Short mmCIF file of N, CA and C in Angstrom, two decimals:
data_model
loop_
_atom_site.label_atom_id
_atom_site.label_comp_id
_atom_site.label_asym_id
_atom_site.label_seq_id
_atom_site.Cartn_x
_atom_site.Cartn_y
_atom_site.Cartn_z
N MET A 18 0.85 -1.18 0.00
CA MET A 18 0.00 0.00 0.00
C MET A 18 0.89 1.24 0.00
N LYS A 19 0.45 2.23 -0.75
CA LYS A 19 1.14 3.53 -0.76
C LYS A 19 0.32 4.52 0.06
N LEU A 20 0.97 5.13 1.03
CA LEU A 20 0.32 6.14 1.86
C LEU A 20 1.05 7.46 1.70
N ILE A 21 0.30 8.52 1.55
CA ILE A 21 0.87 9.86 1.55
C ILE A 21 0.40 10.51 2.84
N LEU A 22 1.34 10.76 3.73
CA LEU A 22 1.04 11.34 5.03
C LEU A 22 1.30 12.83 4.98
N VAL A 23 0.36 13.62 5.53
CA VAL A 23 0.51 15.07 5.58
C VAL A 23 0.27 15.53 7.01
N ARG A 24 1.25 16.26 7.55
CA ARG A 24 1.05 16.82 8.89
C ARG A 24 0.21 18.09 8.76
N HIS A 25 -0.63 18.30 9.72
CA HIS A 25 -1.52 19.45 9.76
C HIS A 25 -0.73 20.77 9.76
N PRO A 26 -1.40 21.88 9.39
CA PRO A 26 -0.75 23.19 9.50
C PRO A 26 -0.51 23.57 10.97
N LYS A 27 0.31 24.55 11.17
CA LYS A 27 0.64 25.03 12.53
C LYS A 27 -0.64 25.45 13.26
N PRO A 28 -0.83 24.91 14.46
CA PRO A 28 -2.04 25.27 15.22
C PRO A 28 -1.86 26.59 15.97
N LEU A 29 -2.96 27.12 16.41
CA LEU A 29 -2.98 28.36 17.19
C LEU A 29 -2.77 27.99 18.65
N VAL A 30 -1.49 27.98 19.07
CA VAL A 30 -1.11 27.62 20.44
C VAL A 30 0.24 28.27 20.72
N ALA A 31 0.44 28.64 21.96
CA ALA A 31 1.71 29.26 22.35
C ALA A 31 2.85 28.25 22.22
N PRO A 32 4.04 28.71 21.89
CA PRO A 32 5.19 27.80 21.83
C PRO A 32 5.45 27.17 23.21
N GLY A 33 5.93 25.94 23.19
CA GLY A 33 6.30 25.28 24.44
C GLY A 33 5.15 24.70 25.23
N VAL A 34 3.96 24.59 24.61
CA VAL A 34 2.79 24.05 25.29
C VAL A 34 2.52 22.63 24.79
N CYS A 35 2.24 21.73 25.70
CA CYS A 35 1.86 20.35 25.38
C CYS A 35 0.39 20.38 24.96
N TYR A 36 0.12 20.05 23.71
CA TYR A 36 -1.28 20.14 23.27
C TYR A 36 -1.85 18.85 22.70
N GLY A 37 -1.08 17.82 22.46
CA GLY A 37 -1.57 16.51 22.05
C GLY A 37 -2.94 16.47 21.40
N SER A 38 -3.91 15.90 22.09
CA SER A 38 -5.25 15.69 21.52
C SER A 38 -6.20 16.87 21.71
N THR A 39 -5.70 17.98 22.23
CA THR A 39 -6.55 19.16 22.36
C THR A 39 -6.95 19.64 20.96
N ASP A 40 -8.21 19.98 20.80
CA ASP A 40 -8.72 20.41 19.50
C ASP A 40 -8.44 21.90 19.32
N LEU A 41 -7.46 22.21 18.47
CA LEU A 41 -7.02 23.59 18.28
C LEU A 41 -7.30 24.07 16.86
N ALA A 42 -7.57 25.35 16.73
CA ALA A 42 -7.73 25.97 15.42
C ALA A 42 -6.35 26.08 14.76
N ILE A 43 -6.36 26.32 13.46
CA ILE A 43 -5.13 26.54 12.71
C ILE A 43 -4.74 28.01 12.88
N ALA A 44 -3.45 28.26 13.05
CA ALA A 44 -2.95 29.63 13.18
C ALA A 44 -3.27 30.41 11.90
N PRO A 45 -3.55 31.70 12.03
CA PRO A 45 -3.89 32.52 10.85
C PRO A 45 -2.84 32.40 9.73
N GLY A 46 -3.35 32.21 8.52
CA GLY A 46 -2.50 32.15 7.34
C GLY A 46 -1.85 30.80 7.08
N GLN A 47 -1.87 29.91 8.05
CA GLN A 47 -1.16 28.63 7.91
C GLN A 47 -1.89 27.64 6.99
N LEU A 48 -3.21 27.68 6.96
CA LEU A 48 -3.94 26.78 6.08
C LEU A 48 -3.63 27.10 4.62
N GLU A 49 -3.67 28.36 4.27
CA GLU A 49 -3.39 28.77 2.90
C GLU A 49 -1.95 28.45 2.51
N GLN A 50 -1.02 28.67 3.44
CA GLN A 50 0.38 28.37 3.18
C GLN A 50 0.58 26.88 2.93
N THR A 51 -0.06 26.05 3.75
CA THR A 51 0.06 24.60 3.58
C THR A 51 -0.55 24.16 2.26
N LEU A 52 -1.74 24.66 1.94
CA LEU A 52 -2.40 24.28 0.69
C LEU A 52 -1.54 24.66 -0.52
N ALA A 53 -0.93 25.81 -0.49
CA ALA A 53 -0.10 26.26 -1.60
C ALA A 53 1.14 25.37 -1.80
N ALA A 54 1.63 24.80 -0.72
CA ALA A 54 2.85 23.98 -0.79
C ALA A 54 2.57 22.52 -1.15
N LEU A 55 1.35 22.07 -0.96
CA LEU A 55 1.03 20.66 -1.21
C LEU A 55 0.75 20.39 -2.68
N HIS A 56 1.28 19.29 -3.15
CA HIS A 56 1.01 18.82 -4.52
C HIS A 56 0.64 17.35 -4.40
N LEU A 57 -0.64 17.11 -4.20
CA LEU A 57 -1.13 15.75 -3.95
C LEU A 57 -1.80 15.19 -5.20
N PRO A 58 -1.67 13.89 -5.40
CA PRO A 58 -2.36 13.28 -6.55
C PRO A 58 -3.88 13.34 -6.36
N ALA A 59 -4.58 13.51 -7.46
CA ALA A 59 -6.04 13.59 -7.42
C ALA A 59 -6.64 12.19 -7.38
N GLY A 60 -7.84 12.11 -6.86
CA GLY A 60 -8.62 10.88 -6.92
C GLY A 60 -8.37 9.87 -5.82
N LEU A 61 -7.46 10.15 -4.91
CA LEU A 61 -7.21 9.21 -3.82
C LEU A 61 -8.13 9.51 -2.64
N PRO A 62 -8.52 8.48 -1.88
CA PRO A 62 -9.29 8.75 -0.67
C PRO A 62 -8.42 9.54 0.31
N ILE A 63 -9.06 10.45 1.03
CA ILE A 63 -8.35 11.26 2.02
C ILE A 63 -8.94 10.98 3.39
N TYR A 64 -8.08 10.39 4.24
CA TYR A 64 -8.43 10.15 5.64
C TYR A 64 -7.87 11.29 6.46
N SER A 65 -8.55 11.58 7.57
CA SER A 65 -8.09 12.68 8.41
C SER A 65 -8.45 12.45 9.86
N SER A 66 -7.57 12.94 10.72
CA SER A 66 -7.93 13.08 12.13
C SER A 66 -9.11 14.05 12.18
N PRO A 67 -10.05 13.86 13.09
CA PRO A 67 -11.17 14.78 13.19
C PRO A 67 -10.83 16.09 13.91
N LEU A 68 -9.63 16.20 14.48
CA LEU A 68 -9.27 17.46 15.14
C LEU A 68 -9.17 18.57 14.10
N ARG A 69 -9.62 19.77 14.48
CA ARG A 69 -9.73 20.88 13.54
C ARG A 69 -8.48 21.16 12.74
N ARG A 70 -7.31 21.05 13.37
CA ARG A 70 -6.08 21.39 12.65
C ARG A 70 -5.82 20.45 11.48
N CYS A 71 -6.42 19.27 11.50
CA CYS A 71 -6.35 18.34 10.37
C CYS A 71 -7.62 18.42 9.51
N ALA A 72 -8.76 18.44 10.18
CA ALA A 72 -10.05 18.39 9.48
C ALA A 72 -10.25 19.57 8.54
N GLU A 73 -9.79 20.75 8.94
CA GLU A 73 -9.96 21.92 8.06
C GLU A 73 -9.13 21.78 6.79
N LEU A 74 -7.94 21.22 6.91
CA LEU A 74 -7.12 20.97 5.72
C LEU A 74 -7.78 19.91 4.84
N ALA A 75 -8.21 18.82 5.44
CA ALA A 75 -8.84 17.73 4.68
C ALA A 75 -10.08 18.23 3.93
N ALA A 76 -10.88 19.06 4.58
CA ALA A 76 -12.10 19.57 3.96
C ALA A 76 -11.81 20.48 2.77
N ARG A 77 -10.64 21.10 2.77
CA ARG A 77 -10.25 21.94 1.63
C ARG A 77 -9.68 21.10 0.48
N LEU A 78 -9.25 19.87 0.78
CA LEU A 78 -8.66 19.00 -0.24
C LEU A 78 -9.68 18.12 -0.95
N THR A 79 -10.80 17.83 -0.27
CA THR A 79 -11.83 16.98 -0.84
C THR A 79 -13.18 17.32 -0.22
N PRO A 80 -14.26 17.16 -0.98
CA PRO A 80 -15.58 17.42 -0.39
C PRO A 80 -16.03 16.32 0.57
N ALA A 81 -15.35 15.17 0.55
CA ALA A 81 -15.79 14.04 1.38
C ALA A 81 -14.61 13.38 2.09
N PRO A 82 -13.96 14.10 3.03
CA PRO A 82 -12.88 13.44 3.77
C PRO A 82 -13.43 12.34 4.67
N LEU A 83 -12.61 11.36 4.93
CA LEU A 83 -12.98 10.24 5.79
C LEU A 83 -12.34 10.46 7.15
N TYR A 84 -13.11 10.97 8.11
CA TYR A 84 -12.57 11.27 9.43
C TYR A 84 -12.49 9.99 10.26
N ASP A 85 -11.35 9.81 10.91
CA ASP A 85 -11.14 8.60 11.71
C ASP A 85 -10.49 9.01 13.03
N SER A 86 -11.19 8.76 14.13
CA SER A 86 -10.70 9.18 15.45
C SER A 86 -9.43 8.45 15.87
N ARG A 87 -9.12 7.34 15.22
CA ARG A 87 -7.87 6.62 15.55
C ARG A 87 -6.63 7.42 15.15
N LEU A 88 -6.81 8.45 14.32
CA LEU A 88 -5.69 9.27 13.87
C LEU A 88 -5.40 10.45 14.79
N VAL A 89 -6.21 10.65 15.82
CA VAL A 89 -6.00 11.76 16.76
C VAL A 89 -4.64 11.62 17.42
N GLU A 90 -4.00 12.76 17.70
CA GLU A 90 -2.71 12.76 18.39
C GLU A 90 -2.88 12.17 19.80
N MET A 91 -1.78 11.79 20.41
CA MET A 91 -1.79 11.18 21.72
C MET A 91 -2.44 12.10 22.76
N HIS A 92 -3.19 11.49 23.66
CA HIS A 92 -3.84 12.24 24.74
C HIS A 92 -2.89 12.28 25.94
N PHE A 93 -2.49 13.49 26.33
CA PHE A 93 -1.54 13.66 27.42
C PHE A 93 -2.20 13.92 28.77
N GLY A 94 -3.49 13.64 28.90
CA GLY A 94 -4.16 13.77 30.19
C GLY A 94 -4.01 15.15 30.79
N ALA A 95 -3.60 15.22 32.05
CA ALA A 95 -3.46 16.49 32.77
C ALA A 95 -2.37 17.38 32.20
N TRP A 96 -1.51 16.83 31.35
CA TRP A 96 -0.46 17.64 30.73
C TRP A 96 -1.00 18.50 29.59
N GLU A 97 -2.17 18.14 29.05
CA GLU A 97 -2.73 18.90 27.92
C GLU A 97 -2.84 20.38 28.26
N MET A 98 -2.33 21.19 27.36
CA MET A 98 -2.37 22.66 27.41
C MET A 98 -1.54 23.24 28.56
N GLN A 99 -0.62 22.45 29.07
CA GLN A 99 0.31 22.94 30.09
C GLN A 99 1.65 23.23 29.43
N PRO A 100 2.32 24.29 29.85
CA PRO A 100 3.68 24.50 29.32
C PRO A 100 4.56 23.31 29.72
N TRP A 101 5.37 22.83 28.80
CA TRP A 101 6.25 21.71 29.10
C TRP A 101 7.12 22.03 30.32
N ASP A 102 7.53 23.27 30.45
CA ASP A 102 8.38 23.68 31.58
C ASP A 102 7.68 23.59 32.93
N SER A 103 6.34 23.55 32.94
CA SER A 103 5.61 23.49 34.21
C SER A 103 5.28 22.05 34.64
N ILE A 104 5.54 21.09 33.76
CA ILE A 104 5.30 19.69 34.10
C ILE A 104 6.45 19.23 35.00
N PRO A 105 6.14 18.65 36.15
CA PRO A 105 7.21 18.25 37.07
C PRO A 105 8.27 17.37 36.40
N ARG A 106 9.51 17.69 36.67
CA ARG A 106 10.65 16.97 36.09
C ARG A 106 10.57 15.47 36.38
N ALA A 107 10.11 15.12 37.58
CA ALA A 107 10.00 13.70 37.93
C ALA A 107 9.02 12.98 37.00
N ASP A 108 7.95 13.66 36.59
CA ASP A 108 6.98 13.06 35.67
C ASP A 108 7.59 12.87 34.28
N ILE A 109 8.32 13.86 33.82
CA ILE A 109 8.99 13.75 32.51
C ILE A 109 10.01 12.61 32.56
N ASP A 110 10.76 12.52 33.66
CA ASP A 110 11.76 11.46 33.81
C ASP A 110 11.10 10.08 33.85
N ALA A 111 9.94 9.97 34.50
CA ALA A 111 9.23 8.69 34.55
C ALA A 111 8.80 8.27 33.15
N TRP A 112 8.36 9.22 32.35
CA TRP A 112 7.98 8.92 30.96
C TRP A 112 9.22 8.51 30.16
N ALA A 113 10.32 9.24 30.33
CA ALA A 113 11.55 8.91 29.61
C ALA A 113 12.06 7.51 29.97
N ALA A 114 11.79 7.08 31.20
CA ALA A 114 12.24 5.76 31.65
C ALA A 114 11.40 4.62 31.06
N ASP A 115 10.18 4.93 30.62
CA ASP A 115 9.30 3.91 30.04
C ASP A 115 8.43 4.56 28.96
N MET A 116 9.07 4.90 27.84
CA MET A 116 8.39 5.62 26.75
C MET A 116 7.22 4.84 26.15
N VAL A 117 7.24 3.54 26.25
CA VAL A 117 6.20 2.72 25.61
C VAL A 117 4.95 2.60 26.48
N HIS A 118 5.11 2.36 27.77
CA HIS A 118 3.97 2.04 28.63
C HIS A 118 3.49 3.17 29.53
N TYR A 119 4.30 4.17 29.76
CA TYR A 119 3.94 5.25 30.69
C TYR A 119 2.76 6.05 30.15
N HIS A 120 1.90 6.51 31.05
CA HIS A 120 0.72 7.31 30.68
C HIS A 120 0.98 8.76 31.08
N PRO A 121 1.54 9.58 30.20
CA PRO A 121 1.85 10.96 30.57
C PRO A 121 0.60 11.72 31.01
N GLY A 122 0.68 12.34 32.16
CA GLY A 122 -0.45 13.10 32.68
C GLY A 122 -1.66 12.25 32.98
N GLY A 123 -1.47 10.93 33.07
CA GLY A 123 -2.61 10.03 33.28
C GLY A 123 -3.39 9.77 32.01
N GLY A 124 -2.85 10.20 30.87
CA GLY A 124 -3.53 10.03 29.58
C GLY A 124 -3.20 8.69 28.94
N GLU A 125 -2.86 8.76 27.69
CA GLU A 125 -2.67 7.57 26.86
C GLU A 125 -1.17 7.23 26.76
N SER A 126 -0.85 5.95 26.73
CA SER A 126 0.54 5.54 26.51
C SER A 126 0.83 5.51 25.01
N VAL A 127 2.10 5.55 24.67
CA VAL A 127 2.48 5.46 23.25
C VAL A 127 2.04 4.09 22.71
N LEU A 128 2.10 3.05 23.53
CA LEU A 128 1.64 1.73 23.08
C LEU A 128 0.15 1.76 22.73
N GLN A 129 -0.67 2.40 23.54
CA GLN A 129 -2.11 2.49 23.23
C GLN A 129 -2.33 3.22 21.91
N MET A 130 -1.58 4.30 21.69
CA MET A 130 -1.71 5.02 20.43
C MET A 130 -1.24 4.14 19.27
N ALA A 131 -0.15 3.40 19.46
CA ALA A 131 0.35 2.51 18.41
C ALA A 131 -0.69 1.45 18.05
N GLU A 132 -1.38 0.94 19.03
CA GLU A 132 -2.40 -0.08 18.76
C GLU A 132 -3.54 0.48 17.92
N ARG A 133 -3.99 1.70 18.22
CA ARG A 133 -5.09 2.26 17.42
C ARG A 133 -4.62 2.67 16.03
N ILE A 134 -3.38 3.17 15.93
CA ILE A 134 -2.84 3.52 14.61
C ILE A 134 -2.64 2.25 13.78
N GLY A 135 -2.18 1.18 14.42
CA GLY A 135 -2.03 -0.09 13.72
C GLY A 135 -3.35 -0.62 13.20
N ALA A 136 -4.40 -0.49 13.99
CA ALA A 136 -5.74 -0.94 13.56
C ALA A 136 -6.22 -0.10 12.38
N PHE A 137 -5.98 1.21 12.42
CA PHE A 137 -6.33 2.08 11.29
C PHE A 137 -5.59 1.61 10.03
N TYR A 138 -4.30 1.38 10.15
CA TYR A 138 -3.47 0.97 9.00
C TYR A 138 -4.02 -0.30 8.37
N ILE A 139 -4.33 -1.29 9.19
CA ILE A 139 -4.86 -2.57 8.67
C ILE A 139 -6.17 -2.34 7.92
N ASP A 140 -7.06 -1.52 8.48
CA ASP A 140 -8.35 -1.25 7.84
C ASP A 140 -8.16 -0.54 6.50
N VAL A 141 -7.29 0.45 6.44
CA VAL A 141 -7.07 1.18 5.19
C VAL A 141 -6.41 0.26 4.16
N GLN A 142 -5.47 -0.56 4.60
CA GLN A 142 -4.78 -1.48 3.70
C GLN A 142 -5.76 -2.46 3.05
N ARG A 143 -6.77 -2.86 3.77
CA ARG A 143 -7.79 -3.79 3.23
C ARG A 143 -8.66 -3.11 2.18
N GLN A 144 -8.80 -1.79 2.25
CA GLN A 144 -9.74 -1.09 1.39
C GLN A 144 -9.10 -0.39 0.19
N HIS A 145 -7.82 0.00 0.30
CA HIS A 145 -7.22 0.84 -0.74
C HIS A 145 -5.78 0.44 -1.03
N ALA A 146 -5.37 0.64 -2.28
CA ALA A 146 -3.97 0.45 -2.66
C ALA A 146 -3.17 1.71 -2.36
N GLN A 147 -3.87 2.85 -2.33
CA GLN A 147 -3.24 4.14 -2.06
C GLN A 147 -4.23 5.02 -1.29
N ALA A 148 -3.70 5.89 -0.44
CA ALA A 148 -4.55 6.83 0.29
C ALA A 148 -3.69 7.98 0.78
N ILE A 149 -4.37 9.07 1.06
CA ILE A 149 -3.76 10.25 1.69
C ILE A 149 -4.26 10.31 3.12
N VAL A 150 -3.36 10.60 4.06
CA VAL A 150 -3.74 10.67 5.47
C VAL A 150 -3.28 12.01 6.03
N ILE A 151 -4.24 12.81 6.50
CA ILE A 151 -3.94 14.10 7.14
C ILE A 151 -3.95 13.84 8.64
N CYS A 152 -2.79 14.03 9.27
CA CYS A 152 -2.72 13.65 10.68
C CYS A 152 -1.66 14.47 11.43
N HIS A 153 -1.15 13.92 12.49
CA HIS A 153 -0.25 14.58 13.43
C HIS A 153 1.13 13.92 13.37
N ALA A 154 2.14 14.60 13.91
CA ALA A 154 3.50 14.08 13.87
C ALA A 154 3.60 12.71 14.56
N GLY A 155 2.94 12.55 15.70
CA GLY A 155 2.99 11.26 16.39
C GLY A 155 2.38 10.15 15.54
N ALA A 156 1.26 10.43 14.91
CA ALA A 156 0.62 9.44 14.04
C ALA A 156 1.50 9.13 12.84
N MET A 157 2.18 10.15 12.31
CA MET A 157 3.06 9.92 11.16
C MET A 157 4.23 9.00 11.53
N ARG A 158 4.81 9.22 12.70
CA ARG A 158 5.92 8.36 13.13
C ARG A 158 5.43 6.93 13.34
N LEU A 159 4.26 6.77 13.93
CA LEU A 159 3.72 5.43 14.16
C LEU A 159 3.30 4.75 12.86
N LEU A 160 2.71 5.48 11.94
CA LEU A 160 2.34 4.90 10.65
C LEU A 160 3.58 4.45 9.88
N THR A 161 4.64 5.22 9.97
CA THR A 161 5.89 4.85 9.32
C THR A 161 6.42 3.54 9.88
N ALA A 162 6.39 3.40 11.21
CA ALA A 162 6.85 2.16 11.85
C ALA A 162 5.94 0.99 11.50
N CYS A 163 4.66 1.23 11.45
CA CYS A 163 3.70 0.18 11.10
C CYS A 163 3.92 -0.27 9.65
N HIS A 164 4.13 0.68 8.76
CA HIS A 164 4.36 0.39 7.35
C HIS A 164 5.61 -0.47 7.16
N ALA A 165 6.57 -0.31 8.07
CA ALA A 165 7.80 -1.11 8.03
C ALA A 165 7.58 -2.52 8.57
N GLY A 166 6.36 -2.81 9.03
CA GLY A 166 6.03 -4.16 9.48
C GLY A 166 6.23 -4.41 10.96
N LEU A 167 6.45 -3.36 11.73
CA LEU A 167 6.68 -3.54 13.16
C LEU A 167 5.37 -3.80 13.91
N PRO A 168 5.39 -4.63 14.95
CA PRO A 168 4.21 -4.82 15.80
C PRO A 168 4.06 -3.61 16.72
N PRO A 169 2.89 -3.44 17.35
CA PRO A 169 2.63 -2.23 18.14
C PRO A 169 3.69 -1.83 19.17
N ALA A 170 4.21 -2.77 19.95
CA ALA A 170 5.21 -2.40 20.96
C ALA A 170 6.48 -1.87 20.31
N ALA A 171 6.91 -2.47 19.21
CA ALA A 171 8.09 -1.99 18.49
C ALA A 171 7.80 -0.66 17.79
N MET A 172 6.58 -0.51 17.26
CA MET A 172 6.16 0.77 16.67
C MET A 172 6.29 1.87 17.71
N ALA A 173 5.75 1.59 18.90
CA ALA A 173 5.74 2.58 19.98
C ALA A 173 7.16 2.97 20.37
N LEU A 174 8.02 1.98 20.51
CA LEU A 174 9.41 2.25 20.89
C LEU A 174 10.13 3.07 19.83
N GLN A 175 9.98 2.67 18.57
CA GLN A 175 10.63 3.41 17.48
C GLN A 175 10.11 4.85 17.42
N ALA A 176 8.80 5.02 17.50
CA ALA A 176 8.22 6.36 17.41
C ALA A 176 8.62 7.22 18.60
N ALA A 177 8.65 6.64 19.79
CA ALA A 177 9.00 7.39 20.99
C ALA A 177 10.47 7.81 20.98
N GLN A 178 11.32 7.01 20.36
CA GLN A 178 12.74 7.33 20.33
C GLN A 178 13.11 8.26 19.18
N ALA A 179 12.22 8.40 18.20
CA ALA A 179 12.51 9.24 17.03
C ALA A 179 12.43 10.72 17.42
N ALA A 180 13.42 11.46 17.01
CA ALA A 180 13.39 12.90 17.25
C ALA A 180 12.22 13.51 16.47
N HIS A 181 11.55 14.46 17.08
CA HIS A 181 10.41 15.12 16.45
C HIS A 181 10.93 16.14 15.45
N GLN A 182 10.97 15.75 14.18
CA GLN A 182 11.50 16.64 13.15
C GLN A 182 10.57 16.71 11.95
N ILE A 183 9.28 16.63 12.17
CA ILE A 183 8.32 16.69 11.08
C ILE A 183 7.69 18.09 11.09
N PRO A 184 8.02 18.92 10.13
CA PRO A 184 7.47 20.28 10.12
C PRO A 184 5.95 20.29 9.86
N TYR A 185 5.32 21.35 10.31
CA TYR A 185 3.90 21.54 10.01
C TYR A 185 3.72 21.58 8.50
N GLY A 186 2.69 20.90 8.00
CA GLY A 186 2.40 20.88 6.57
C GLY A 186 3.30 19.95 5.77
N ALA A 187 4.21 19.23 6.43
CA ALA A 187 5.13 18.34 5.72
C ALA A 187 4.38 17.14 5.14
N MET A 188 4.91 16.64 4.03
CA MET A 188 4.34 15.47 3.37
C MET A 188 5.40 14.37 3.35
N LEU A 189 4.97 13.15 3.65
CA LEU A 189 5.85 11.99 3.67
C LEU A 189 5.15 10.87 2.91
N THR A 190 5.83 10.29 1.94
CA THR A 190 5.25 9.21 1.16
C THR A 190 5.82 7.87 1.61
N LEU A 191 4.93 6.95 1.93
CA LEU A 191 5.30 5.58 2.29
C LEU A 191 4.95 4.71 1.09
N ASN A 192 5.97 4.25 0.38
CA ASN A 192 5.77 3.45 -0.82
C ASN A 192 5.56 1.98 -0.47
N PRO A 193 4.93 1.23 -1.37
CA PRO A 193 4.73 -0.21 -1.10
C PRO A 193 6.06 -0.89 -0.83
N VAL A 194 6.02 -1.84 0.11
CA VAL A 194 7.25 -2.58 0.43
C VAL A 194 7.21 -3.97 -0.15
#
């Protein structure tokens, strides 16, 4: 299966804030900038996280996007919308010590997110030879690991260890293996 992954435009949030699954608007001008930079093939199904920062882009790309809640970014529980600097160091260290199973802020573990992303991947693979997916950096890292054939725990570990270097509006193509 060929997947074209697109990260959402820059959201309207202060720098240094943990926002995971919080539903945020797109920062002014960022939707138009992202649309101008994207060159996507026509006629492919477009799946999207239902969060506004993805859904607004998907709705501009097709009249009938396929929203799937499994594509939502990781839920950071009590850490959501908190400055990273205000989260207790001991909590950050506990997460760093167990990136796969720890529940940051009492929210979702990377393994839980990997399992739902893996289920999404299997469902899309059964239905399409190619698709476009509008999602989040965490989902992109997990989809990449899943596409490489890794099981959920290995997906989670690879994604958690990968440096976050996916720019807003970036496109990544996963070719058939």
